[in-house]
CSV table of N, CA and C in Angstrom, one decimal:
chain,number,residue,atom,x,y,z
A,1340,MET,N,-20.0,62.5,146.8
A,1340,MET,CA,-20.6,63.8,147.1
A,1340,MET,C,-21.9,63.9,146.3
A,1341,PHE,N,-22.9,64.5,147.0
A,1341,PHE,CA,-24.2,64.6,146.4
A,1341,PHE,C,-24.8,65.9,146.7
A,1342,SER,N,-25.7,66.4,145.8
A,1342,SER,CA,-26.6,67.5,146.1
A,1342,SER,C,-28.0,67.0,145.9
A,1343,GLU,N,-29.0,67.9,145.8
A,1343,GLU,CA,-30.4,67.4,145.7
A,1343,GLU,C,-30.6,66.6,144.4
A,1344,ARG,N,-30.0,67.1,143.3
A,1344,ARG,CA,-30.3,66.5,142.0
A,1344,ARG,C,-29.0,65.8,141.4
A,1345,LEU,N,-27.9,66.1,142.0
A,1345,LEU,CA,-26.6,65.7,141.3
A,1345,LEU,C,-25.7,64.8,142.1
A,1346,SER,N,-24.9,64.0,141.4
A,1346,SER,CA,-23.8,63.3,142.1
A,1346,SER,C,-22.5,63.7,141.5
A,1347,PHE,N,-21.5,63.8,142.4
A,1347,PHE,CA,-20.2,64.2,142.1
A,1347,PHE,C,-19.2,63.1,142.4
A,1348,ARG,N,-18.3,62.7,141.5
A,1348,ARG,CA,-17.3,61.7,141.8
A,1348,ARG,C,-16.1,62.0,141.0
A,1349,HIS,N,-14.9,61.7,141.6
A,1349,HIS,CA,-13.7,61.8,140.9
A,1349,HIS,C,-13.8,61.1,139.5
A,1350,TYR,N,-13.1,61.7,138.5
A,1350,TYR,CA,-13.1,61.0,137.2
A,1350,TYR,C,-12.4,59.7,137.3
A,1351,ALA,N,-12.9,58.8,136.4
A,1351,ALA,CA,-12.2,57.5,136.2
A,1351,ALA,C,-11.8,57.5,134.7
A,1352,THR,N,-10.9,56.6,134.4
A,1352,THR,CA,-10.4,56.5,133.0
A,1352,THR,C,-11.5,56.4,132.0
A,1353,GLU,N,-12.6,55.7,132.3
A,1353,GLU,CA,-13.7,55.5,131.3
A,1353,GLU,C,-14.5,56.8,131.1
A,1354,ASP,N,-14.2,57.8,131.9
A,1354,ASP,CA,-15.0,59.1,131.7
A,1354,ASP,C,-14.4,60.0,130.7
A,1355,PHE,N,-13.3,59.7,130.1
A,1355,PHE,CA,-12.6,60.5,129.1
A,1355,PHE,C,-13.6,61.0,128.0
A,1356,ASN,N,-14.3,60.1,127.4
A,1356,ASN,CA,-15.2,60.5,126.3
A,1356,ASN,C,-16.2,61.6,126.7
A,1357,ASP,N,-16.8,61.5,127.9
A,1357,ASP,CA,-17.7,62.5,128.4
A,1357,ASP,C,-17.0,63.8,128.5
A,1358,TYR,N,-15.8,63.8,129.1
A,1358,TYR,CA,-15.1,65.0,129.3
A,1358,TYR,C,-14.7,65.6,128.0
A,1359,PHE,N,-14.3,64.8,127.0
A,1359,PHE,CA,-13.9,65.3,125.7
A,1359,PHE,C,-15.1,65.9,125.0
A,1360,LYS,N,-16.3,65.3,125.1
A,1360,LYS,CA,-17.5,65.8,124.5
A,1360,LYS,C,-17.8,67.2,125.1
A,1361,LEU,N,-17.5,67.4,126.3
A,1361,LEU,CA,-17.7,68.7,127.0
A,1361,LEU,C,-16.8,69.8,126.4
A,1362,VAL,N,-15.5,69.5,126.5
A,1362,VAL,CA,-14.5,70.5,126.2
A,1362,VAL,C,-14.2,70.7,124.7
A,1363,SER,N,-14.7,69.8,123.9
A,1363,SER,CA,-14.6,69.9,122.4
A,1363,SER,C,-15.8,70.7,121.8
A,1364,SER,N,-16.7,71.1,122.7
A,1364,SER,CA,-17.8,71.9,122.2
A,1364,SER,C,-17.4,73.4,122.1
A,1365,ALA,N,-17.6,74.0,121.0
A,1365,ALA,CA,-17.3,75.4,120.8
A,1365,ALA,C,-18.2,76.3,121.7
A,1366,ASP,N,-19.5,75.9,121.8
A,1366,ASP,CA,-20.4,76.7,122.7
A,1366,ASP,C,-19.9,76.7,124.1
A,1367,VAL,N,-19.6,75.5,124.6
A,1367,VAL,CA,-19.1,75.3,126.0
A,1367,VAL,C,-17.9,76.1,126.3
A,1368,MET,N,-16.9,76.0,125.4
A,1368,MET,CA,-15.6,76.6,125.6
A,1368,MET,C,-15.4,78.0,125.3
A,1369,LYS,N,-16.5,78.6,124.7
A,1369,LYS,CA,-16.4,80.0,124.2
A,1369,LYS,C,-15.9,80.9,125.4
A,1370,MET,N,-16.4,80.8,126.6
A,1370,MET,CA,-16.1,81.7,127.7
A,1370,MET,C,-15.0,81.0,128.6
A,1371,ILE,N,-14.4,80.0,128.2
A,1371,ILE,CA,-13.4,79.3,129.0
A,1371,ILE,C,-12.0,79.5,128.4
A,1372,THR,N,-11.8,78.9,127.2
A,1372,THR,CA,-10.6,79.0,126.5
A,1372,THR,C,-10.7,79.8,125.2
A,1373,GLY,N,-11.9,80.1,124.8
A,1373,GLY,CA,-12.1,80.8,123.6
A,1373,GLY,C,-12.3,79.9,122.4
A,1374,ARG,N,-12.0,78.6,122.6
A,1374,ARG,CA,-12.1,77.7,121.5
A,1374,ARG,C,-12.2,76.3,122.1
A,1375,PRO,N,-12.7,75.3,121.3
A,1375,PRO,CA,-12.8,73.9,121.7
A,1375,PRO,C,-11.4,73.3,121.8
A,1376,LEU,N,-11.2,72.4,122.7
A,1376,LEU,CA,-10.0,71.7,122.8
A,1376,LEU,C,-9.9,70.5,121.9
A,1377,THR,N,-8.6,70.2,121.4
A,1377,THR,CA,-8.4,69.1,120.6
A,1377,THR,C,-8.4,67.8,121.5
A,1378,GLU,N,-8.4,66.7,120.8
A,1378,GLU,CA,-8.3,65.4,121.6
A,1378,GLU,C,-7.0,65.3,122.4
A,1379,GLY,N,-5.9,65.7,121.8
A,1379,GLY,CA,-4.6,65.7,122.4
A,1379,GLY,C,-4.6,66.6,123.6
A,1380,GLU,N,-5.1,67.9,123.5
A,1380,GLU,CA,-5.1,68.8,124.6
A,1380,GLU,C,-6.0,68.3,125.7
A,1381,THR,N,-7.1,67.7,125.3
A,1381,THR,CA,-8.1,67.1,126.3
A,1381,THR,C,-7.4,66.0,127.1
A,1382,ARG,N,-6.7,65.1,126.4
A,1382,ARG,CA,-6.0,64.0,127.0
A,1382,ARG,C,-5.0,64.5,128.0
A,1383,GLU,N,-4.2,65.5,127.7
A,1383,GLU,CA,-3.2,66.1,128.6
A,1383,GLU,C,-3.9,66.6,129.8
A,1384,ARG,N,-5.0,67.4,129.7
A,1384,ARG,CA,-5.7,67.9,130.8
A,1384,ARG,C,-6.3,66.8,131.7
A,1385,PHE,N,-6.9,65.9,131.0
A,1385,PHE,CA,-7.5,64.8,131.7
A,1385,PHE,C,-6.5,64.0,132.6
A,1386,ASP,N,-5.4,63.7,132.0
A,1386,ASP,CA,-4.3,63.0,132.8
A,1386,ASP,C,-3.9,63.8,134.0
A,1387,LYS,N,-3.7,65.1,133.8
A,1387,LYS,CA,-3.4,66.0,135.0
A,1387,LYS,C,-4.5,66.0,136.0
A,1388,MET,N,-5.7,66.0,135.6
A,1388,MET,CA,-6.8,66.0,136.5
A,1388,MET,C,-6.8,64.7,137.3
A,1389,MET,N,-6.6,63.6,136.6
A,1389,MET,CA,-6.5,62.3,137.3
A,1389,MET,C,-5.4,62.2,138.3
A,1390,GLU,N,-4.3,62.9,138.0
A,1390,GLU,CA,-3.1,62.9,138.9
A,1390,GLU,C,-3.5,63.7,140.2
A,1391,VAL,N,-4.1,64.9,140.0
A,1391,VAL,CA,-4.6,65.7,141.1
A,1391,VAL,C,-5.5,64.9,142.0
A,1392,ASN,N,-6.4,64.2,141.4
A,1392,ASN,CA,-7.4,63.4,142.1
A,1392,ASN,C,-6.7,62.3,143.0
A,1393,ARG,N,-5.7,61.7,142.4
A,1393,ARG,CA,-5.0,60.6,143.2
A,1393,ARG,C,-4.2,61.2,144.4
A,1394,GLU,N,-3.8,62.5,144.3
A,1394,GLU,CA,-3.0,63.1,145.3
A,1394,GLU,C,-3.9,63.5,146.5
A,1395,ASN,N,-5.2,63.8,146.3
A,1395,ASN,CA,-6.0,64.3,147.4
A,1395,ASN,C,-7.4,63.8,147.3
A,1396,VAL,N,-7.8,62.9,148.1
A,1396,VAL,CA,-9.2,62.3,148.0
A,1396,VAL,C,-10.3,63.3,148.4
A,1397,ASN,N,-10.0,64.4,149.1
A,1397,ASN,CA,-11.0,65.4,149.6
A,1397,ASN,C,-11.2,66.5,148.6
A,1398,LEU,N,-10.3,66.6,147.6
A,1398,LEU,CA,-10.4,67.7,146.6
A,1398,LEU,C,-10.2,67.1,145.2
A,1399,GLY,N,-10.3,67.9,144.2
A,1399,GLY,CA,-10.0,67.5,142.9
A,1399,GLY,C,-11.1,67.9,141.8
A,1400,HIS,N,-11.1,67.1,140.8
A,1400,HIS,CA,-11.9,67.3,139.6
A,1400,HIS,C,-13.0,66.2,139.6
A,1401,TYR,N,-14.3,66.7,139.4
A,1401,TYR,CA,-15.4,65.8,139.6
A,1401,TYR,C,-16.2,65.7,138.3
A,1402,LYS,N,-16.6,64.5,138.0
A,1402,LYS,CA,-17.7,64.3,137.0
A,1402,LYS,C,-19.0,64.5,137.7
A,1403,VAL,N,-19.8,65.4,137.1
A,1403,VAL,CA,-21.1,65.7,137.7
A,1403,VAL,C,-22.2,65.0,136.8
A,1404,SER,N,-23.1,64.3,137.5
A,1404,SER,CA,-24.2,63.6,136.8
A,1404,SER,C,-25.5,63.7,137.5
A,1405,ILE,N,-26.6,63.5,136.8
A,1405,ILE,CA,-27.9,63.5,137.4
A,1405,ILE,C,-28.0,62.3,138.3
A,1406,ARG,N,-28.4,62.4,139.5
A,1406,ARG,CA,-28.5,61.3,140.4
A,1406,ARG,C,-29.5,60.3,139.9
A,1407,GLU,N,-30.6,60.8,139.4
A,1407,GLU,CA,-31.7,59.9,139.0
A,1407,GLU,C,-31.4,58.9,137.9
A,1408,ASN,N,-30.7,59.4,136.9
A,1408,ASN,CA,-30.5,58.6,135.7
A,1408,ASN,C,-29.0,58.5,135.2
A,1409,GLY,N,-28.1,59.2,135.9
A,1409,GLY,CA,-26.7,59.1,135.5
A,1409,GLY,C,-26.2,60.0,134.3
A,1410,ALA,N,-27.2,60.8,133.8
A,1410,ALA,CA,-26.8,61.6,132.7
A,1410,ALA,C,-25.7,62.6,133.0
A,1411,PHE,N,-24.7,62.7,132.1
A,1411,PHE,CA,-23.5,63.6,132.3
A,1411,PHE,C,-23.9,65.0,132.2
A,1412,VAL,N,-23.8,65.8,133.3
A,1412,VAL,CA,-24.1,67.2,133.3
A,1412,VAL,C,-22.9,68.0,133.0
A,1413,GLY,N,-21.7,67.7,133.5
A,1413,GLY,CA,-20.5,68.5,133.3
A,1413,GLY,C,-19.4,68.2,134.3
A,1414,HIS,N,-18.6,69.2,134.4
A,1414,HIS,CA,-17.3,69.1,135.2
A,1414,HIS,C,-17.3,70.1,136.3
A,1415,SER,N,-16.8,69.7,137.4
A,1415,SER,CA,-16.6,70.7,138.5
A,1415,SER,C,-15.2,70.4,139.2
A,1416,LYS,N,-14.7,71.4,139.8
A,1416,LYS,CA,-13.5,71.3,140.5
A,1416,LYS,C,-13.4,72.0,141.8
A,1417,LEU,N,-12.7,71.5,142.8
A,1417,LEU,CA,-12.3,72.2,144.0
A,1417,LEU,C,-10.9,71.8,144.2
A,1418,VAL,N,-10.0,72.7,143.9
A,1418,VAL,CA,-8.5,72.4,144.0
A,1418,VAL,C,-7.8,73.5,144.7
A,1419,MET,N,-6.7,73.1,145.4
A,1419,MET,CA,-5.9,74.1,146.2
A,1419,MET,C,-5.1,74.9,145.1
A,1420,THR,N,-5.0,76.2,145.4
A,1420,THR,CA,-4.2,77.1,144.5
A,1420,THR,C,-3.0,77.6,145.2
A,1421,GLU,N,-3.1,77.8,146.5
A,1421,GLU,CA,-2.0,78.1,147.4
A,1421,GLU,C,-2.4,77.8,148.8
A,1422,LYS,N,-1.5,78.1,149.7
A,1422,LYS,CA,-1.8,77.8,151.1
A,1422,LYS,C,-3.1,78.4,151.6
A,1423,ASN,N,-4.0,77.7,152.1
A,1423,ASN,CA,-5.3,78.1,152.6
A,1423,ASN,C,-6.3,78.7,151.6
A,1424,GLU,N,-6.0,78.5,150.3
A,1424,GLU,CA,-6.8,79.0,149.2
A,1424,GLU,C,-7.1,77.9,148.2
A,1425,ALA,N,-8.4,77.8,147.9
A,1425,ALA,CA,-8.8,76.8,146.9
A,1425,ALA,C,-9.7,77.5,145.8
A,1426,GLU,N,-9.7,76.9,144.6
A,1426,GLU,CA,-10.5,77.4,143.5
A,1426,GLU,C,-11.7,76.5,143.2
A,1427,ILE,N,-12.8,77.0,143.0
A,1427,ILE,CA,-14.0,76.3,142.5
A,1427,ILE,C,-14.2,76.6,141.1
A,1428,GLY,N,-14.7,75.6,140.3
A,1428,GLY,CA,-15.0,75.9,138.9
A,1428,GLY,C,-16.0,74.8,138.5
A,1429,TYR,N,-16.7,75.2,137.4
A,1429,TYR,CA,-17.7,74.3,136.9
A,1429,TYR,C,-18.0,74.6,135.4
A,1430,VAL,N,-18.3,73.6,134.6
A,1430,VAL,CA,-18.6,73.7,133.2
A,1430,VAL,C,-19.7,72.7,132.9
A,1431,LEU,N,-20.8,73.2,132.2
A,1431,LEU,CA,-21.9,72.4,132.0
A,1431,LEU,C,-22.2,72.1,130.5
A,1432,MET,N,-22.7,70.9,130.2
A,1432,MET,CA,-23.2,70.6,128.9
A,1432,MET,C,-24.3,71.6,128.6
A,1433,PRO,N,-24.4,72.1,127.3
A,1433,PRO,CA,-25.4,73.1,127.0
A,1433,PRO,C,-26.9,72.7,127.3
A,1434,GLU,N,-27.2,71.5,127.2
A,1434,GLU,CA,-28.6,71.1,127.6
A,1434,GLU,C,-28.9,71.2,129.0
A,1435,PHE,N,-27.9,71.5,129.9
A,1435,PHE,CA,-28.2,71.7,131.3
A,1435,PHE,C,-28.0,73.2,131.7
A,1436,TRP,N,-27.8,74.1,130.7
A,1436,TRP,CA,-27.7,75.5,131.0
A,1436,TRP,C,-29.1,76.1,131.4
A,1437,ARG,N,-29.1,77.1,132.3
A,1437,ARG,CA,-30.3,77.8,132.7
A,1437,ARG,C,-31.3,76.9,133.4
A,1438,LYS,N,-30.9,75.9,134.1
A,1438,LYS,CA,-31.8,75.1,134.9
A,1438,LYS,C,-31.4,75.0,136.3
A,1439,GLY,N,-30.5,75.9,136.8
A,1439,GLY,CA,-30.1,75.9,138.2
A,1439,GLY,C,-29.0,75.0,138.6
A,1440,PHE,N,-28.4,74.3,137.6
A,1440,PHE,CA,-27.4,73.3,137.9
A,1440,PHE,C,-26.1,74.0,138.3
A,1441,GLY,N,-25.7,75.1,137.7
A,1441,GLY,CA,-24.5,75.9,138.1
A,1441,GLY,C,-24.6,76.3,139.5
A,1442,GLU,N,-25.7,76.8,139.9
A,1442,GLU,CA,-25.9,77.2,141.3
A,1442,GLU,C,-25.8,76.0,142.3
A,1443,GLU,N,-26.4,74.9,141.9
A,1443,GLU,CA,-26.4,73.7,142.7
A,1443,GLU,C,-24.9,73.2,142.9
A,1444,ILE,N,-24.2,73.2,141.8
A,1444,ILE,CA,-22.8,72.8,141.8
A,1444,ILE,C,-22.0,73.7,142.7
A,1445,ALA,N,-22.1,75.0,142.5
A,1445,ALA,CA,-21.4,76.0,143.4
A,1445,ALA,C,-21.7,75.8,144.8
A,1446,LYS,N,-22.9,75.7,145.2
A,1446,LYS,CA,-23.3,75.4,146.6
A,1446,LYS,C,-22.6,74.2,147.2
A,1447,THR,N,-22.7,73.1,146.4
A,1447,THR,CA,-22.1,71.8,146.8
A,1447,THR,C,-20.6,71.9,147.0
A,1448,LEU,N,-19.9,72.6,146.1
A,1448,LEU,CA,-18.5,72.8,146.3
A,1448,LEU,C,-18.1,73.7,147.5
A,1449,ILE,N,-18.9,74.7,147.7
A,1449,ILE,CA,-18.7,75.6,148.9
A,1449,ILE,C,-18.9,74.8,150.2
A,1450,LEU,N,-19.9,74.0,150.2
A,1450,LEU,CA,-20.2,73.2,151.4
A,1450,LEU,C,-19.0,72.2,151.7
A,1451,ARG,N,-18.5,71.6,150.6
A,1451,ARG,CA,-17.4,70.7,150.7
A,1451,ARG,C,-16.1,71.5,151.2
A,1452,ALA,N,-15.9,72.6,150.7
A,1452,ALA,CA,-14.7,73.5,151.1
A,1452,ALA,C,-14.8,73.8,152.6
A,1453,ARG,N,-16.0,74.1,153.1
A,1453,ARG,CA,-16.2,74.5,154.5
A,1453,ARG,C,-15.8,73.4,155.4
A,1454,LYS,N,-15.8,72.1,154.9
A,1454,LYS,CA,-15.5,71.0,155.8
A,1454,LYS,C,-14.0,70.7,155.8
A,1455,ILE,N,-13.2,71.4,155.0
A,1455,ILE,CA,-11.8,71.2,154.9
A,1455,ILE,C,-11.1,72.3,155.6
A,1456,SER,N,-10.5,72.0,156.7
A,1456,SER,CA,-9.9,73.1,157.6
A,1456,SER,C,-8.8,73.9,157.0
A,1457,GLU,N,-8.1,73.3,156.0
A,1457,GLU,CA,-7.0,74.0,155.3
A,1457,GLU,C,-7.5,75.1,154.4
A,1458,ILE,N,-8.8,75.2,154.1
A,1458,ILE,CA,-9.3,76.2,153.2
A,1458,ILE,C,-9.9,77.3,153.9
A,1459,ALA,N,-9.3,78.5,153.8
A,1459,ALA,CA,-9.9,79.7,154.4
A,1459,ALA,C,-10.5,80.6,153.4
A,1460,THR,N,-10.1,80.5,152.1
A,1460,THR,CA,-10.6,81.4,151.1
A,1460,THR,C,-10.8,80.6,149.8
A,1461,LEU,N,-11.9,80.9,149.2
A,1461,LEU,CA,-12.2,80.3,147.9
A,1461,LEU,C,-12.1,81.4,146.8
A,1462,ILE,N,-11.6,81.0,145.6
A,1462,ILE,CA,-11.6,81.8,144.5
A,1462,ILE,C,-12.4,81.2,143.3
A,1463,ALA,N,-12.8,82.0,142.4
A,1463,ALA,CA,-13.4,81.5,141.2
A,1463,ALA,C,-12.9,82.5,140.1
A,1464,ILE,N,-12.6,82.0,138.9
A,1464,ILE,CA,-12.1,82.8,137.8
A,1464,ILE,C,-13.1,82.5,136.7
A,1465,ILE,N,-13.7,83.6,136.2
A,1465,ILE,CA,-14.7,83.5,135.1
A,1465,ILE,C,-14.4,84.6,134.0
A,1466,ASP,N,-15.0,84.3,132.9
A,1466,ASP,CA,-14.9,85.3,131.8
A,1466,ASP,C,-15.8,86.5,132.3
A,1467,PRO,N,-15.2,87.7,132.2
A,1467,PRO,CA,-16.0,88.9,132.6
A,1467,PRO,C,-17.3,89.1,132.0
A,1468,GLU,N,-17.5,88.5,130.8
A,1468,GLU,CA,-18.8,88.6,130.1
A,1468,GLU,C,-19.8,87.5,130.5
A,1469,ASN,N,-19.4,86.6,131.3
A,1469,ASN,CA,-20.3,85.5,131.7
A,1469,ASN,C,-21.1,85.9,132.9
A,1470,GLN,N,-22.2,86.6,132.5
A,1470,GLN,CA,-23.1,87.2,133.6
A,1470,GLN,C,-23.8,86.1,134.4
A,1471,ALA,N,-24.1,85.0,133.8
A,1471,ALA,CA,-24.7,83.9,134.5
A,1471,ALA,C,-23.8,83.4,135.6
A,1472,SER,N,-22.5,83.2,135.4
A,1472,SER,CA,-21.6,82.7,136.4
A,1472,SER,C,-21.4,83.8,137.4
A,1473,GLN,N,-21.4,85.1,137.0
A,1473,GLN,CA,-21.2,86.2,137.9
A,1473,GLN,C,-22.4,86.2,138.9
A,1474,ARG,N,-23.6,86.0,138.4
A,1474,ARG,CA,-24.8,86.0,139.3
A,1474,ARG,C,-24.7,84.8,140.3
A,1475,ILE,N,-24.3,83.7,139.8
A,1475,ILE,CA,-24.2,82.5,140.7
A,1475,ILE,C,-23.2,82.7,141.8
A,1476,LEU,N,-22.0,83.2,141.4
A,1476,LEU,CA,-21.0,83.5,142.4
A,1476,LEU,C,-21.4,84.5,143.5
A,1477,GLU,N,-22.0,85.6,143.0
A,1477,GLU,CA,-22.4,86.7,143.9
A,1477,GLU,C,-23.5,86.2,144.8
A,1478,LYS,N,-24.4,85.4,144.3
A,1478,LYS,CA,-25.5,84.8,145.1
A,1478,LYS,C,-25.0,83.9,146.2
A,1479,GLN,N,-23.9,83.3,146.0
A,1479,GLN,CA,-23.3,82.4,147.0
A,1479,GLN,C,-22.3,83.1,148.0
A,1480,GLY,N,-22.1,84.4,147.8
A,1480,GLY,CA,-21.3,85.1,148.7
A,1480,GLY,C,-19.9,85.5,148.2
A,1481,PHE,N,-19.6,85.2,146.9
A,1481,PHE,CA,-18.4,85.7,146.4
A,1481,PHE,C,-18.4,87.2,146.1
A,1482,HIS,N,-17.3,87.8,146.1
A,1482,HIS,CA,-17.2,89.2,145.7
A,1482,HIS,C,-16.1,89.4,144.7
A,1483,TRP,N,-16.4,90.3,143.7
A,1483,TRP,CA,-15.4,90.6,142.7
A,1483,TRP,C,-14.1,91.0,143.4
A,1484,ASP,N,-13.0,90.5,143.0
A,1484,ASP,CA,-11.7,90.9,143.6
A,1484,ASP,C,-10.8,91.7,142.6
A,1485,SER,N,-10.7,91.2,141.4
A,1485,SER,CA,-9.9,91.9,140.4
A,1485,SER,C,-10.2,91.4,139.0
A,1486,ASP,N,-9.7,92.2,138.0
A,1486,ASP,CA,-9.7,91.7,136.6
A,1486,ASP,C,-8.3,91.4,136.2
A,1487,GLY,N,-8.2,90.5,135.4
A,1487,GLY,CA,-6.8,90.1,134.9
A,1487,GLY,C,-6.9,89.3,133.7
A,1488,ASP,N,-6.0,88.4,133.5
A,1488,ASP,CA,-6.1,87.4,132.4
A,1488,ASP,C,-5.8,86.0,132.9
A,1489,TYR,N,-6.4,85.1,132.2
A,1489,TYR,CA,-6.3,83.7,132.5
A,1489,TYR,C,-5.8,83.0,131.2
A,1490,PHE,N,-4.6,82.6,131.2
A,1490,PHE,CA,-4.0,82.0,130.0
A,1490,PHE,C,-4.3,82.8,128.7
A,1491,GLY,N,-4.1,84.1,128.9
A,1491,GLY,CA,-4.2,85.1,127.8
A,1491,GLY,C,-5.6,85.6,127.5
A,1492,LEU,N,-6.6,85.1,128.2
A,1492,LEU,CA,-7.9,85.6,128.0
A,1492,LEU,C,-8.4,86.5,129.2
A,1493,PRO,N,-9.3,87.4,128.9
A,1493,PRO,CA,-9.8,88.3,130.0
A,1493,PRO,C,-10.4,87.4,131.1
A,1494,ALA,N,-10.2,87.8,132.4
A,1494,ALA,CA,-10.7,87.1,133.5
A,1494,ALA,C,-11.2,88.0,134.6
A,1495,ALA,N,-12.2,87.6,135.2
A,1495,ALA,CA,-12.7,88.3,136.4
A,1495,ALA,C,-12.5,87.4,137.6
A,1496,ASN,N,-11.8,87.8,138.6
A,1496,ASN,CA,-11.4,87.0,139.8
A,1496,ASN,C,-12.3,87.3,140.9
A,1497,TYR,N,-13.0,86.3,141.5
A,1497,TYR,CA,-13.9,86.4,142.6
A,1497,TYR,C,-13.3,85.7,143.8
A,1498,LYS,N,-13.6,86.2,145.0
A,1498,LYS,CA,-13.1,85.6,146.3
A,1498,LYS,C,-14.3,85.5,147.3
A,1499,MET,N,-14.1,84.5,148.1
A,1499,MET,CA,-15.0,84.4,149.3
A,1499,MET,C,-14.2,83.9,150.5
A,1500,LYS,N,-14.4,84.5,151.6
A,1500,LYS,CA,-13.8,84.1,152.8
A,1500,LYS,C,-14.7,83.1,153.5
A,1501,LEU,N,-14.2,81.9,153.9
A,1501,LEU,CA,-15.0,80.9,154.5
A,1501,LEU,C,-15.1,81.1,156.0
């Protein structure tokens, strides 16, 4: 999968170190888990992501890189949550913040979802204080649905009908 500046591909075993660099950053994880992940926690998550990727070639967890030079930008996902509903998500390395990559990733995932007939609704779960992600989602056509919690942290739930 590609966008103008980015390439998306399912993670491979050799991508663990890039993923660990992302999720072990306190700055990156501040609005996701509230803290960086340990290597053990990261390994557990990574193994589950790889399993999801093996189960469905059209969906899953993607390593996002710059098309031109292969630089690791971050993580994105398009995963089923329930019948006819999928979740999009993205996390970027700090050096790629505020450069339009979040919007580019969201657009790409939405386009992918529109090609999958089983998906009628997309959701996104963000930290309510993450105004950058809120703007990205609303610009793409998502609407606030509810507030709640996500693994014990405050969460704003957004939805989009395809």
